[in-house]
Coordinates of C-alpha atoms and ligand atoms in Angstrom, one line a residue:
X21 CA 0.2 0.6 -0.3
X22 CA 2.0 3.3 -1.2
X23 CA 2.4 5.8 2.8
X24 CA -0.4 8.2 2.7
X25 CA 0.7 11.8 1.8
X26 CA -1.0 13.6 5.0
X27 CA -1.7 17.6 5.4
X28 CA -3.9 20.1 5.0
X29 CA -6.2 19.9 2.1
X30 CA -6.2 22.4 -0.7
X31 CA -8.0 25.8 -0.1
X32 CA -11.2 26.1 -2.2
X33 CA -13.5 28.3 -2.3
X34 CA -15.8 27.2 0.3
X35 CA -13.6 27.3 2.2
X36 CA -13.1 31.2 2.8
X37 CA -15.9 34.2 4.1
X38 CA -17.0 36.6 1.6
X39 CA -14.1 39.2 2.1
X40 CA -11.7 36.7 1.2
X41 CA -13.9 35.9 -1.3
X42 CA -13.4 39.0 -3.0
X43 CA -9.8 39.4 -2.1
X44 CA -8.9 35.9 -3.6
X45 CA -10.6 37.2 -7.0
X46 CA -9.2 40.8 -7.3
X47 CA -5.9 39.5 -5.9
X48 CA -5.9 37.3 -9.1
X49 CA -6.4 40.6 -11.1
X50 CA -10.2 40.5 -11.8
X51 CA -12.7 43.0 -11.1
X52 CA -14.2 42.6 -7.3
X53 CA -17.9 41.3 -8.3
X54 CA -17.2 38.3 -10.1
X55 CA -17.1 37.1 -6.5
X56 CA -20.9 37.0 -6.4
X57 CA -21.6 35.8 -9.9
X58 CA -19.0 32.7 -8.4
X59 CA -20.2 32.2 -5.1
X60 CA -24.2 32.5 -7.0
X61 CA -23.0 29.3 -9.3
X62 CA -22.1 27.4 -5.8
X63 CA -24.9 28.2 -3.7
X64 CA -27.5 28.7 -6.1
X65 CA -26.3 26.6 -8.7
X66 CA -24.8 24.3 -7.5
X67 CA -22.1 23.9 -9.6
X68 CA -18.4 24.2 -9.9
X69 CA -17.5 23.3 -13.3
X70 CA -16.0 26.7 -15.2
X71 CA -18.6 25.4 -19.0
X72 CA -21.3 25.9 -16.7
X73 CA -20.4 29.7 -15.9
X74 CA -21.9 31.6 -19.1
X75 CA -21.6 34.3 -17.3
X76 CA -18.4 34.2 -17.5
X77 CA -15.4 35.3 -20.3
X78 CA -14.3 31.5 -20.8
X79 CA -10.9 32.8 -20.4
X80 CA -11.4 34.0 -17.0
X81 CA -13.7 30.9 -15.6
X82 CA -11.3 28.6 -16.7
X83 CA -8.6 30.4 -14.6
X84 CA -11.0 31.4 -11.8
X85 CA -12.8 28.0 -11.2
X86 CA -8.9 25.8 -11.3
X87 CA -7.8 28.1 -8.8
X88 CA -11.2 28.2 -6.3
X89 CA -12.9 25.4 -6.5
X90 CA -9.9 22.4 -6.7
X91 CA -11.1 18.8 -6.8
X92 CA -11.7 18.1 -3.0
X93 CA -14.2 14.6 -2.9
X94 CA -14.2 12.0 -5.2
X95 CA -17.5 9.7 -5.2
X96 CA -16.0 6.4 -5.6
X97 CA -19.2 4.2 -4.4
X98 CA -23.0 5.1 -4.1
X99 CA -25.4 2.6 -2.9
X100 CA -29.4 2.8 -3.4
X101 CA -32.0 1.5 -0.9
X102 CA -36.1 2.6 -0.9
X103 CA -36.1 2.9 -4.7
X104 CA -33.3 5.6 -5.0
X105 CA -34.7 7.9 -2.6
X106 CA -31.8 7.0 0.1
X107 CA -28.7 7.5 -1.2
X108 CA -25.4 7.2 0.7
X109 CA -21.6 7.9 -1.0
X110 CA -18.6 7.3 -0.2
X111 CA -16.3 9.9 -1.1
X112 CA -12.1 9.9 -1.2
X113 CA -10.8 12.9 -0.5
X114 CA -7.6 14.3 -1.8
X115 CA -5.2 12.5 0.4
X116 CA -7.5 9.4 0.1
X117 CA -9.3 9.6 3.4
X118 CA -12.8 8.3 2.8
X119 CA -15.9 9.5 4.4
X120 CA -19.5 9.4 3.5
X121 CA -22.1 10.5 3.0
X122 CA -25.8 9.6 2.9
X123 CA -29.1 11.4 1.1
X124 CA -32.8 10.3 2.5
X125 CA -35.3 12.0 0.6
X126 CA -39.2 11.6 2.0
X127 CA -42.5 12.2 0.8
X128 CA -42.4 16.2 2.4
X129 CA -38.5 16.6 2.7
X130 CA -35.2 16.0 1.9
X131 CA -32.5 14.7 4.8
X132 CA -28.7 14.7 4.5
X133 CA -26.1 12.8 6.5
X134 CA -22.6 13.9 6.5
X135 CA -19.5 13.2 7.6
X136 CA -17.4 15.9 10.0
X137 CA -14.7 14.2 9.9
X138 CA -12.5 10.9 8.1
X139 CA -12.5 8.5 10.5
X140 CA -13.4 9.6 14.8
X141 CA -11.1 9.4 18.0
X142 CA -13.8 8.7 19.9
X143 CA -14.6 4.8 20.5
X144 CA -17.5 4.7 21.2
X145 CA -18.1 0.5 20.7
X146 CA -21.0 -0.5 19.1
X147 CA -20.2 2.9 16.2
X148 CA -18.2 1.0 13.1
X149 CA -16.2 4.8 12.6
X150 CA -15.6 4.1 16.1
X151 CA -13.9 1.1 15.5
X152 CA -11.7 3.0 12.4
X153 CA -9.8 5.3 15.2
X154 CA -9.9 9.1 13.8
X155 CA -8.1 9.5 10.2
X156 CA -8.3 13.5 10.2
X157 CA -10.6 16.1 10.5
X158 CA -11.6 17.9 6.9
X159 CA -11.9 20.8 5.7
X160 CA -15.0 23.1 6.4
X161 CA -15.1 22.4 1.9
X162 CA -14.9 19.2 2.2
X163 CA -18.1 19.3 4.3
X164 CA -19.8 22.1 2.4
X165 CA -19.0 20.1 -0.8
X166 CA -21.0 17.1 0.5
X167 CA -23.5 19.3 1.2
X168 CA -23.5 21.1 -2.5
X169 CA -23.7 17.7 -4.4
X170 CA -26.8 16.6 -1.8
X171 CA -28.2 20.2 -4.2
X172 CA -27.2 19.2 -7.4
X173 CA -28.9 16.3 -7.0
X174 CA -31.9 17.0 -6.3
X175 CA -31.8 20.3 -7.8
X176 CA -31.6 17.8 -10.9
X177 CA -33.9 15.2 -10.7
X178 CA -31.6 12.5 -10.2
X179 CA -33.4 11.5 -7.0
X180 CA -36.6 10.3 -7.5
X181 CA -39.4 12.4 -7.4
X182 CA -38.9 15.4 -8.8
X183 CA -36.5 18.3 -8.6
X184 CA -36.7 19.4 -4.4
X185 CA -34.2 21.2 -2.5
X186 CA -32.3 19.9 0.7
X187 CA -34.0 20.9 3.1
X188 CA -32.4 19.2 6.6
X189 CA -29.0 18.8 7.2
X190 CA -27.6 16.2 10.1
X191 CA -23.9 16.3 11.5
X192 CA -24.3 12.3 12.0
X193 CA -22.2 10.7 9.7
X194 CA -18.5 10.0 10.2
X195 CA -16.8 11.7 12.8
X196 CA -17.7 14.1 15.8
X197 CA -18.8 17.4 15.1
X198 CA -17.7 18.8 18.3
X199 CA -14.0 17.4 18.2
X200 CA -13.8 19.6 14.8
X201 CA -15.6 22.6 15.7
X202 CA -14.1 25.4 13.7
X203 CA -14.2 23.8 10.0
X204 CA -18.2 22.8 11.7
X205 CA -19.3 26.3 12.9
X206 CA -18.3 27.6 9.6
X207 CA -20.0 25.6 7.5
X208 CA -23.3 26.1 10.0
X209 CA -22.3 29.5 8.9
X210 CA -22.2 28.6 5.3
X211 CA -25.1 26.5 4.8
X212 CA -27.7 28.9 6.6
X213 CA -26.2 32.3 5.2
X214 CA -28.8 33.7 2.6
X215 CA -27.3 33.4 -0.8
X216 CA -25.8 33.4 -3.0
X217 CA -23.7 33.4 -0.2
X218 CA -24.9 30.6 1.6
X219 CA -27.2 27.6 1.0
X220 CA -29.5 29.4 3.0
X221 CA -30.8 26.5 4.8
X222 CA -33.1 27.3 8.1
X223 CA -30.8 26.7 11.2
X224 CA -33.4 24.4 12.9
X225 CA -33.3 22.0 10.4
X226 CA -29.4 22.1 11.0
X227 CA -28.5 19.1 13.6
X228 CA -25.6 19.4 15.3
X229 CA -25.1 15.6 17.6
X230 CA -22.2 14.8 19.3
X231 CA -21.1 12.6 22.0
X232 CA -21.2 15.4 25.0
X233 CA -17.8 17.6 24.4
X234 CA -18.8 20.0 27.2
X235 CA -17.2 22.8 27.0
X236 CA -17.6 22.9 22.7
X237 CA -21.3 22.6 23.7
X238 CA -21.2 25.4 25.9
X239 CA -19.5 27.3 22.7
X240 CA -22.4 26.7 20.3
X241 CA -24.6 27.4 22.5
X242 CA -22.7 31.4 22.8
X243 CA -22.8 30.7 19.1
X244 CA -25.9 32.6 18.3
X245 CA -27.7 30.6 15.6
X246 CA -30.0 28.2 16.8
X247 CA -28.4 24.7 15.6
X248 CA -30.6 21.7 17.0
X249 CA -28.9 20.4 19.6
X250 CA -28.3 16.1 19.8
X251 CA -26.5 14.7 22.5
X252 CA -25.7 10.5 22.2
X253 CA -26.1 9.7 25.6
X254 CA -27.0 5.7 25.4
X255 CA -27.2 5.2 28.7
X256 CA -27.9 7.1 31.8
X257 CA -25.5 6.0 34.5
X258 CA -21.9 6.6 34.3
X259 CA -21.6 3.0 34.5
X260 CA -22.8 1.6 31.7
X261 CA -22.1 4.7 29.6
X262 CA -18.7 5.3 30.0
X263 CA -18.4 1.9 28.7
X264 CA -20.6 2.6 25.5
X265 CA -19.0 6.6 25.6
X266 CA -15.2 6.7 27.0
X267 CA -15.1 10.2 27.0
X268 CA -17.8 10.6 29.4
X269 CA -15.1 9.8 32.2
X270 CA -13.7 13.4 31.0
X271 CA -17.4 14.2 30.6
X272 CA -20.0 12.3 33.5
X273 CA -24.0 11.5 32.3
X274 CA -24.9 14.7 34.7
X275 CA -22.3 16.8 33.3
X276 CA -23.5 15.9 30.0
X277 CA -27.6 16.5 30.3
X278 CA -26.6 20.2 31.7
X279 CA -24.7 21.2 29.0
X280 CA -27.8 20.2 27.2
X281 CA -30.2 21.9 29.6
X282 CA -28.0 25.3 29.1
X283 CA -27.8 25.0 25.1
X284 CA -31.5 24.8 25.0
X285 CA -31.8 27.8 27.5
X286 CA -29.4 30.1 25.1
X287 CA -31.2 29.4 21.8
X288 CA -34.6 28.2 22.8
X289 CA -34.5 25.0 21.5
X290 CA -35.3 21.4 22.7
X291 CA -32.5 19.4 22.6
X292 CA -32.2 15.8 21.3
X293 CA -31.1 12.7 23.2
X294 CA -29.4 9.6 21.0
X295 CA -30.6 6.5 22.6
X296 CA -29.1 3.6 20.5
X297 CA -31.1 0.1 22.1
X298 CA -28.8 -2.4 22.0
X299 CA -30.4 -5.7 23.4
X300 CA -29.8 -6.5 26.9
X301 CA -26.8 -4.4 27.2
X302 CA -28.9 -0.4 27.8
X303 CA -32.4 -1.2 27.1
X304 CA -33.6 -2.2 31.2
X305 CA -37.0 -0.4 31.9
X306 CA -35.2 0.6 34.9
X307 CA -32.7 3.2 32.7
X308 CA -35.6 4.4 30.8
X309 CA -37.3 5.5 34.5
X310 CA -34.0 6.6 35.3
X311 CA -33.2 8.5 32.7
X312 CA -36.7 10.2 32.1
X313 CA -36.0 11.3 36.2
X314 CA -32.8 13.0 35.2
X315 CA -34.2 14.7 32.1
X316 CA -37.0 15.8 34.3
X317 CA -35.4 16.7 37.1
X318 CA -33.7 20.1 34.4
X319 CA -37.3 21.5 33.8
X320 CA -39.8 19.6 31.3
X321 CA -40.7 20.2 27.8
X322 CA -37.2 21.1 26.8
X323 CA -36.2 18.1 25.6
X324 CA -37.5 14.9 23.5
X325 CA -35.6 11.2 23.3
X326 CA -35.0 9.4 20.1
X327 CA -34.8 5.8 21.1
X328 CA -32.6 4.3 18.3
X329 CA -32.5 0.4 17.3
X330 CA -28.6 0.1 17.0
X331 CA -27.9 -0.7 13.8
X332 CA -25.7 -3.9 14.2
X333 CA -21.7 -3.3 13.2
X334 CA -19.8 -6.2 11.7
X335 CA -18.4 -8.5 14.3
X336 CA -19.6 -7.0 17.1
X337 CA -21.7 -9.3 19.5
X338 CA -24.7 -6.5 19.8
X339 CA -27.8 -6.8 18.9
X340 CA -30.9 -4.5 18.7
X341 CA -33.5 -4.8 21.3
X342 CA -36.6 -6.5 20.8
X343 CA -39.3 -5.2 19.7
X344 CA -41.5 -5.4 22.5
X345 CA -38.3 -4.3 24.8
X346 CA -38.0 -0.7 22.7
X347 CA -41.6 -0.4 23.1
X348 CA -41.6 -0.9 26.5
X349 CA -38.8 1.6 26.8
X350 CA -40.5 3.6 25.0
X351 CA -43.9 3.6 27.1
X352 CA -42.2 4.4 30.1
X353 CA -40.3 7.9 28.6
X354 CA -43.4 8.3 27.9
X355 CA -45.5 7.7 31.1
X356 CA -42.9 10.5 32.0
X357 CA -44.1 12.8 30.2
X358 CA -40.7 12.6 27.8
X359 CA -41.7 13.7 24.0
X360 CA -40.2 10.2 22.2
X361 CA -39.7 8.8 18.9
X362 CA -38.1 6.0 17.5
X363 CA -35.3 7.4 14.8
X364 CA -36.0 6.0 11.3
X365 CA -33.6 3.0 10.0
X366 CA -33.1 4.3 7.1
X367 CA -30.7 2.6 4.7
X368 CA -29.9 0.0 7.6
X369 CA -29.7 -2.1 4.6
X370 CA -26.9 -0.2 3.1
X371 CA -25.5 0.2 6.3
X372 CA -26.2 4.4 6.8
X373 CA -24.7 6.7 8.5
X374 CA -22.6 4.5 10.7
X375 CA -19.4 4.5 9.0
X376 CA -19.5 0.8 7.9
X377 CA -19.2 1.8 4.1
X378 CA -15.4 2.8 4.3
X379 CA -14.8 -0.1 7.0
X380 CA -15.3 -2.5 4.9
X381 CA -13.2 -0.3 2.0
X382 CA -10.5 -0.8 4.6
X383 CA -10.7 -4.2 5.0
X384 CA -10.2 -4.7 1.8
X385 CA -6.9 -3.0 1.7
Ligands
LIG8 N1 -19.6 11.6 16.8 C1 -21.3 11.9 16.9 C2 -22.1 12.0 15.7 C3 -22.1 11.0 14.7 S1 -22.6 9.9 14.8 C4 -22.0 11.4 18.0 O1 -21.7 10.1 18.3 O2 -22.7 12.1 18.0 C5 -24.7 10.1 14.9 C6 -25.8 9.1 15.5 O3 -25.6 7.2 15.5 C7 -24.9 8.8 17.2 O4 -25.9 9.0 18.0 C8 -24.6 8.0 17.1 O5 -24.4 7.4 19.1 C9 -25.2 6.6 16.8 N2 -24.6 5.6 15.9 C10 -23.4 5.2 16.2 N3 -23.8 4.0 15.7 C11 -24.8 2.9 15.4 C12 -25.1 2.1 15.6 N4 -23.8 1.0 15.4 N5 -26.9 2.1 15.9 C13 -27.2 2.8 16.1 N6 -27.1 4.3 16.1 C14 -25.2 4.8 15.7

């Protein structure tokens, strides 16, 4: 196997602020308004292909596009499910690091699950990405390129159901987004910035999911962009959570829930608690009661729980809870007044969003 080149991905238009975009084009001897034209191509027509930039002079567009839009991510595999309305893409990055994204189309909305890191350093034993370890953080543009591709595919009618816009985005692909806060925050800014400087998405439709990196959760609260926060709790007691989410030995269950509650207080956004239901591991009735008790102790109406049937990873001894146990877990939470919805497991037949495809490729090498 050839040694991997390490280092930063090339700087890309999507890494720059609006001011920096103007500075870059003027440095190239172009008029400042070209920056706006490029932004419109990228954020409203979802293209970085000079051939499509017919409002720019031919020579200029080739030079601008080559400099400003270096290729950062290359699709090497696409898998479909649900009649083509769930599409998972494996991307190779400039240094051959691999990440994946999953686009899911429902009757009235579309959701993209993006990766923020190649691999992950959090080592949660039930998560396929957790077994890979961390390769590196993605740059802002490497994340935004996953988003642009989804907008493009929907806009061009490539997903069955006719042309559409991307409505929702979740940072639930590979990686721990709050371990790469700079790029994730810059990505969020570009997602919500109105066109043509950004994709014009609604902050509430963007979900940042975290293992519970408490200081970064507090920083995210202060950002002033009210994205939805999801906390991957998976257990209400420290003994078990430290096994399932090792970073719990640094920030405990109570500290993580306090930071989630703080997020709600600052932003007014209801927080999601993620809870992968693992058979005979964390699915006991008393754990549902303890979880509800800890959430209700911090107030009512600020949180909801998303139990997720475990998507078993290759080689793992763990499996999803029985249906009756899952029902009981949900019923107990609801009985304590906690809004609870089982998370959709779309794409589980193509190992959706759990790092399994990239893990498989690594095994092949
Ligand atoms: N690192 C972030 C985001 C990535 S994972 C986080 O942990 O929140 C997105 C969600 O999928 C998390 O709640 C994670 O715990 C969950 N998850 C990971 N592996 C899973 C599996 N095998 N089955 C079900 N959910 C899983």
